[in-house]
PDB file of C-alpha atoms in Angstrom:
ATOM      1  CA  MET A   1      37.176 -56.181  14.584  1.00 80.00           C
ATOM      2  CA  TYR A   2      36.911 -59.877  13.743  1.00 94.00           C
ATOM      3  CA  TYR A   3      38.455 -61.622  10.727  1.00 96.00           C
ATOM      4  CA  PHE A   4      38.046 -65.015   9.087  1.00 97.00           C
ATOM      5  CA  ARG A   5      40.022 -67.125   6.692  1.00 96.00           C
ATOM      6  CA  LEU A   6      37.810 -67.927   3.730  1.00 97.00           C
ATOM      7  CA  GLN A   7      38.285 -71.341   2.158  1.00 95.00           C
ATOM      8  CA  GLN A   8      36.290 -73.674  -0.021  1.00 92.00           C
ATOM      9  CA  ASP A   9      34.067 -76.032   1.947  1.00 91.00           C
ATOM     10  CA  LYS A  10      36.029 -79.317   1.935  1.00 87.00           C
ATOM     11  CA  ARG A  11      32.828 -81.310   1.482  1.00 85.00           C
ATOM     12  CA  PHE A  12      32.927 -80.006  -2.094  1.00 74.00           C
ATOM     13  CA  LEU A  13      36.671 -80.378  -2.701  1.00 62.00           C
ATOM     14  CA  ASP A  14      36.127 -82.408  -5.852  1.00 62.00           C
ATOM     15  CA  GLY A  15      32.934 -80.638  -6.817  1.00 66.00           C
ATOM     16  CA  LEU A  16      34.229 -78.782  -9.854  1.00 76.00           C
ATOM     17  CA  ARG A  17      37.625 -79.483 -11.341  1.00 77.00           C
ATOM     18  CA  LEU A  18      39.123 -77.326 -14.049  1.00 80.00           C
ATOM     19  CA  GLU A  19      41.484 -78.145 -16.891  1.00 76.00           C
ATOM     20  CA  GLN A  20      44.825 -76.342 -17.241  1.00 74.00           C
ATOM     21  CA  VAL A  21      44.302 -73.955 -14.340  1.00 73.00           C
ATOM     22  CA  SER A  22      47.217 -73.562 -11.968  1.00 63.00           C
ATOM     23  CA  ARG A  23      48.160 -71.218  -9.183  1.00 65.00           C
ATOM     24  CA  ASP A  24      50.887 -69.559 -11.240  1.00 63.00           C
ATOM     25  CA  MET A  25      49.072 -69.399 -14.583  1.00 67.00           C
ATOM     26  CA  GLU A  26      48.847 -66.055 -16.271  1.00 71.00           C
ATOM     27  CA  ILE A  27      45.321 -64.749 -16.559  1.00 75.00           C
ATOM     28  CA  ASP A  28      43.995 -62.313 -19.130  1.00 71.00           C
ATOM     29  CA  GLU A  29      40.998 -60.015 -19.211  1.00 70.00           C
ATOM     30  CA  ARG A  30      38.947 -62.851 -20.716  1.00 74.00           C
ATOM     31  CA  ASN A  31      39.659 -66.513 -20.090  1.00 79.00           C
ATOM     32  CA  ILE A  32      37.968 -69.685 -21.276  1.00 82.00           C
ATOM     33  CA  VAL A  33      38.326 -72.505 -18.780  1.00 84.00           C
ATOM     34  CA  PHE A  34      37.176 -76.045 -19.475  1.00 85.00           C
ATOM     35  CA  VAL A  35      35.556 -78.173 -16.800  1.00 85.00           C
ATOM     36  CA  LYS A  36      37.051 -81.644 -16.343  1.00 82.00           C
ATOM     37  CA  GLU A  37      34.393 -84.154 -17.226  1.00 78.00           C
ATOM     38  CA  ASP A  38      34.924 -87.529 -15.602  1.00 75.00           C
ATOM     39  CA  GLY A  39      31.418 -88.930 -15.750  1.00 68.00           C
ATOM     40  CA  GLU A  40      30.022 -87.216 -12.660  1.00 74.00           C
ATOM     41  CA  GLN A  41      27.853 -84.123 -12.700  1.00 79.00           C
ATOM     42  CA  PRO A  42      30.046 -81.190 -11.584  1.00 81.00           C
ATOM     43  CA  VAL A  43      28.863 -79.024  -8.688  1.00 85.00           C
ATOM     44  CA  TYR A  44      29.028 -75.301  -9.469  1.00 89.00           C
ATOM     45  CA  LEU A  45      29.880 -73.596  -6.185  1.00 92.00           C
ATOM     46  CA  ASP A  46      29.904 -69.850  -5.652  1.00 95.00           C
ATOM     47  CA  PHE A  47      33.472 -70.012  -4.304  1.00 95.00           C
ATOM     48  CA  ILE A  48      36.325 -72.199  -5.538  1.00 90.00           C
ATOM     49  CA  ASP A  49      39.746 -71.840  -3.931  1.00 88.00           C
ATOM     50  CA  HIS A  50      41.836 -74.416  -5.731  1.00 81.00           C
ATOM     51  CA  PRO A  51      43.994 -73.987  -7.692  1.00 81.00           C
ATOM     52  CA  ARG A  52      42.996 -70.293  -7.862  1.00 87.00           C
ATOM     53  CA  TRP A  53      40.260 -68.212  -6.315  1.00 93.00           C
ATOM     54  CA  LEU A  54      37.172 -68.228  -8.511  1.00 93.00           C
ATOM     55  CA  VAL A  55      33.864 -66.656  -7.573  1.00 96.00           C
ATOM     56  CA  SER A  56      30.473 -66.818  -9.255  1.00 96.00           C
ATOM     57  CA  ASP A  57      29.082 -63.772 -10.999  1.00 96.00           C
ATOM     58  CA  ARG A  58      26.564 -63.271  -8.171  1.00 97.00           C
ATOM     59  CA  MET A  59      29.265 -63.434  -5.478  1.00 97.00           C
ATOM     60  CA  LYS A  60      31.478 -61.017  -7.413  1.00 97.00           C
ATOM     61  CA  GLY A  61      28.653 -58.465  -7.351  1.00 96.00           C
ATOM     62  CA  LEU A  62      28.488 -58.587  -3.570  1.00 97.00           C
ATOM     63  CA  LEU A  63      32.262 -58.541  -2.980  1.00 97.00           C
ATOM     64  CA  GLU A  64      32.645 -55.448  -5.179  1.00 96.00           C
ATOM     65  CA  LYS A  65      30.298 -53.588  -2.842  1.00 95.00           C
ATOM     66  CA  TYR A  66      32.674 -54.213   0.063  1.00 95.00           C
ATOM     67  CA  ASP A  67      35.959 -53.572  -1.751  1.00 93.00           C
ATOM     68  CA  ARG A  68      35.927 -51.488  -4.899  1.00 91.00           C
ATOM     69  CA  PHE A  69      39.651 -52.130  -5.432  1.00 91.00           C
ATOM     70  CA  LEU A  70      39.309 -55.913  -5.807  1.00 95.00           C
ATOM     71  CA  ARG A  71      40.552 -57.056  -9.206  1.00 94.00           C
ATOM     72  CA  PHE A  72      38.512 -59.582 -11.168  1.00 95.00           C
ATOM     73  CA  TYR A  73      39.232 -61.293 -14.478  1.00 94.00           C
ATOM     74  CA  SER A  74      36.455 -63.097 -16.321  1.00 93.00           C
ATOM     75  CA  ALA A  75      36.515 -66.859 -16.712  1.00 92.00           C
ATOM     76  CA  VAL A  76      33.916 -68.610 -18.831  1.00 92.00           C
ATOM     77  CA  LEU A  77      33.597 -72.118 -17.406  1.00 91.00           C
ATOM     78  CA  THR A  78      32.676 -74.435 -20.240  1.00 90.00           C
ATOM     79  CA  GLU A  79      31.563 -78.054 -20.298  1.00 89.00           C
ATOM     80  CA  ARG A  80      32.440 -79.571 -23.671  1.00 86.00           C
ATOM     81  CA  SER A  81      29.818 -82.344 -23.693  1.00 84.00           C
ATOM     82  CA  THR A  82      26.796 -80.258 -22.670  1.00 86.00           C
ATOM     83  CA  GLN A  83      27.994 -76.888 -24.041  1.00 88.00           C
ATOM     84  CA  ARG A  84      27.080 -75.351 -20.672  1.00 90.00           C
ATOM     85  CA  GLN A  85      28.835 -72.048 -20.000  1.00 92.00           C
ATOM     86  CA  ASP A  86      28.876 -70.098 -16.741  1.00 93.00           C
ATOM     87  CA  ILE A  87      30.507 -66.761 -15.975  1.00 95.00           C
ATOM     88  CA  TYR A  88      32.977 -66.903 -13.084  1.00 94.00           C
ATOM     89  CA  TRP A  89      35.683 -64.504 -12.029  1.00 95.00           C
ATOM     90  CA  PHE A  90      39.296 -64.996 -11.018  1.00 94.00           C
ATOM     91  CA  MET A  91      39.651 -62.870  -7.879  1.00 95.00           C
ATOM     92  CA  GLU A  92      42.920 -61.045  -7.167  1.00 93.00           C
ATOM     93  CA  PRO A  93      42.783 -59.225  -3.808  1.00 95.00           C
ATOM     94  CA  ASP A  94      45.594 -56.944  -2.669  1.00 93.00           C
ATOM     95  CA  GLU A  95      48.284 -58.403  -0.444  1.00 93.00           C
ATOM     96  CA  THR A  96      48.643 -57.086   3.080  1.00 92.00           C
ATOM     97  CA  ASP A  97      51.738 -57.602   5.205  1.00 93.00           C
ATOM     98  CA  CYS A  98      49.819 -58.418   8.360  1.00 91.00           C
ATOM     99  CA  LEU A  99      51.364 -61.403  10.145  1.00 91.00           C
ATOM    100  CA  SER A 100      51.901 -61.030  13.862  1.00 90.00           C
ATOM    101  CA  GLU A 101      55.223 -61.866  15.468  1.00 89.00           C
ATOM    102  CA  ARG A 102      53.334 -64.704  17.201  1.00 89.00           C
ATOM    103  CA  THR A 103      52.896 -66.522  13.879  1.00 88.00           C
ATOM    104  CA  GLN A 104      55.522 -69.205  13.357  1.00 84.00           C
ATOM    105  CA  VAL A 105      56.429 -70.401   9.863  1.00 78.00           C
ATOM    106  CA  GLU A 106      57.277 -74.105   9.715  1.00 78.00           C
ATOM    107  CA  ALA A 107      59.870 -75.578   7.326  1.00 74.00           C
ATOM    108  CA  SER A 108      57.045 -76.680   5.015  1.00 73.00           C
ATOM    109  CA  GLY A 109      55.839 -73.076   4.803  1.00 68.00           C
ATOM    110  CA  ALA A 110      52.745 -73.716   6.923  1.00 75.00           C
ATOM    111  CA  LEU A 111      51.780 -71.155   9.540  1.00 77.00           C
ATOM    112  CA  ARG A 112      51.198 -72.274  13.117  1.00 80.00           C
ATOM    113  CA  PRO A 113      49.137 -70.526  14.393  1.00 87.00           C
ATOM    114  CA  LEU A 114      47.866 -67.905  11.951  1.00 89.00           C
ATOM    115  CA  VAL A 115      47.793 -64.668  13.942  1.00 91.00           C
ATOM    116  CA  LEU A 116      47.290 -61.268  12.332  1.00 93.00           C
ATOM    117  CA  ALA A 117      48.751 -58.037  13.680  1.00 92.00           C
ATOM    118  CA  GLU A 118      45.803 -55.769  14.383  1.00 91.00           C
ATOM    119  CA  THR A 119      47.827 -52.626  13.704  1.00 91.00           C
ATOM    120  CA  LYS A 120      48.821 -53.872  10.241  1.00 92.00           C
ATOM    121  CA  VAL A 121      45.346 -54.943   9.131  1.00 89.00           C
ATOM    122  CA  ARG A 122      43.994 -51.363   9.246  1.00 84.00           C
ATOM    123  CA  ARG A 123      40.319 -52.348   8.910  1.00 84.00           C
ATOM    124  CA  GLU A 124      40.848 -54.003   5.514  1.00 91.00           C
ATOM    125  CA  ARG A 125      37.814 -55.978   4.363  1.00 95.00           C
ATOM    126  CA  ILE A 126      39.163 -58.522   1.844  1.00 96.00           C
ATOM    127  CA  PHE A 127      42.848 -59.281   1.404  1.00 96.00           C
ATOM    128  CA  ARG A 128      45.544 -61.867   0.809  1.00 94.00           C
ATOM    129  CA  VAL A 129      48.215 -62.460   3.457  1.00 92.00           C
ATOM    130  CA  ALA A 130      51.592 -61.338   2.081  1.00 90.00           C
ATOM    131  CA  GLY A 131      54.885 -63.120   2.547  1.00 84.00           C
ATOM    132  CA  VAL A 132      53.666 -66.733   2.744  1.00 85.00           C
ATOM    133  CA  LYS A 133      53.827 -69.660   0.298  1.00 83.00           C
ATOM    134  CA  GLU A 134      50.175 -70.623   0.428  1.00 86.00           C
ATOM    135  CA  ASP A 135      47.313 -68.422  -0.666  1.00 89.00           C
ATOM    136  CA  ILE A 136      45.460 -67.195   2.400  1.00 93.00           C
ATOM    137  CA  LEU A 137      42.309 -65.149   1.851  1.00 96.00           C
ATOM    138  CA  ILE A 138      41.075 -63.094   4.808  1.00 96.00           C
ATOM    139  CA  ILE A 139      37.703 -61.365   5.092  1.00 97.00           C
ATOM    140  CA  ARG A 140      36.254 -59.132   7.765  1.00 96.00           C
ATOM    141  CA  LEU A 141      33.231 -60.107   9.863  1.00 96.00           C
ATOM    142  CA  ASP A 142      30.758 -57.877   8.004  1.00 96.00           C
ATOM    143  CA  VAL A 143      31.686 -59.478   4.674  1.00 97.00           C
ATOM    144  CA  ALA A 144      31.419 -62.991   6.134  1.00 97.00           C
ATOM    145  CA  GLU A 145      27.981 -62.259   7.590  1.00 97.00           C
ATOM    146  CA  SER A 146      26.763 -60.800   4.317  1.00 97.00           C
ATOM    147  CA  LEU A 147      27.940 -63.872   2.383  1.00 97.00           C
ATOM    148  CA  GLN A 148      26.217 -66.209   4.823  1.00 95.00           C
ATOM    149  CA  ARG A 149      22.920 -64.296   4.755  1.00 96.00           C
ATOM    150  CA  ARG A 150      22.717 -64.667   0.981  1.00 95.00           C
ATOM    151  CA  GLY A 151      23.211 -68.424   0.909  1.00 92.00           C
ATOM    152  CA  PHE A 152      26.367 -68.667  -1.183  1.00 96.00           C
ATOM    153  CA  THR A 153      27.680 -72.208  -1.602  1.00 93.00           C
ATOM    154  CA  GLY A 154      31.142 -73.639  -1.027  1.00 92.00           C
ATOM    155  CA  LEU A 155      32.192 -71.306   1.787  1.00 95.00           C
ATOM    156  CA  HIS A 156      34.046 -72.272   4.960  1.00 95.00           C
ATOM    157  CA  PHE A 157      34.998 -69.614   7.520  1.00 97.00           C
ATOM    158  CA  THR A 158      37.772 -70.112  10.082  1.00 95.00           C
ATOM    159  CA  PRO A 159      38.206 -67.429  12.756  1.00 96.00           C
ATOM    160  CA  VAL A 160      41.613 -65.760  12.744  1.00 94.00           C
ATOM    161  CA  GLU A 161      43.255 -64.461  15.899  1.00 91.00           C
ATOM    162  CA  LEU A 162      44.358 -60.827  16.128  1.00 91.00           C
ATOM    163  CA  ALA A 163      47.218 -59.678  18.315  1.00 88.00           C
TER     164      ALA A 163
END
């Protein structure tokens, strides 16, 4: 089976910035998140990975079909000046302890190279790598193909090695 690291397309890194959202913020069932307005028209991508994973309502519908145990918490993205509101979802996948012994952790916490242990992955479809500082989202090939076929925006797939 093939796996990919899913990240936000770096061409859109500054596409949509959010106020008061951090990696360690506590999220509730319903959240109101304000869009930072700095004069430019924000780009609403289907996948945002910084500072937390956010997916559009349409993308959430597809991901739920592949993993019924994925946890989502609503986030109403709101632009103050235009009163535009869009439904997005904070995505909280389960963690999987899946790093191969070939993965080396540098002093900064970065992984070089990222190698997953095939026996530990157990055919999971969507998961977060456990035991590392950074958030690493992994998806299986069938999920990646399905996302690409439907034209979702803001996605970048990096193949991940299995050992």
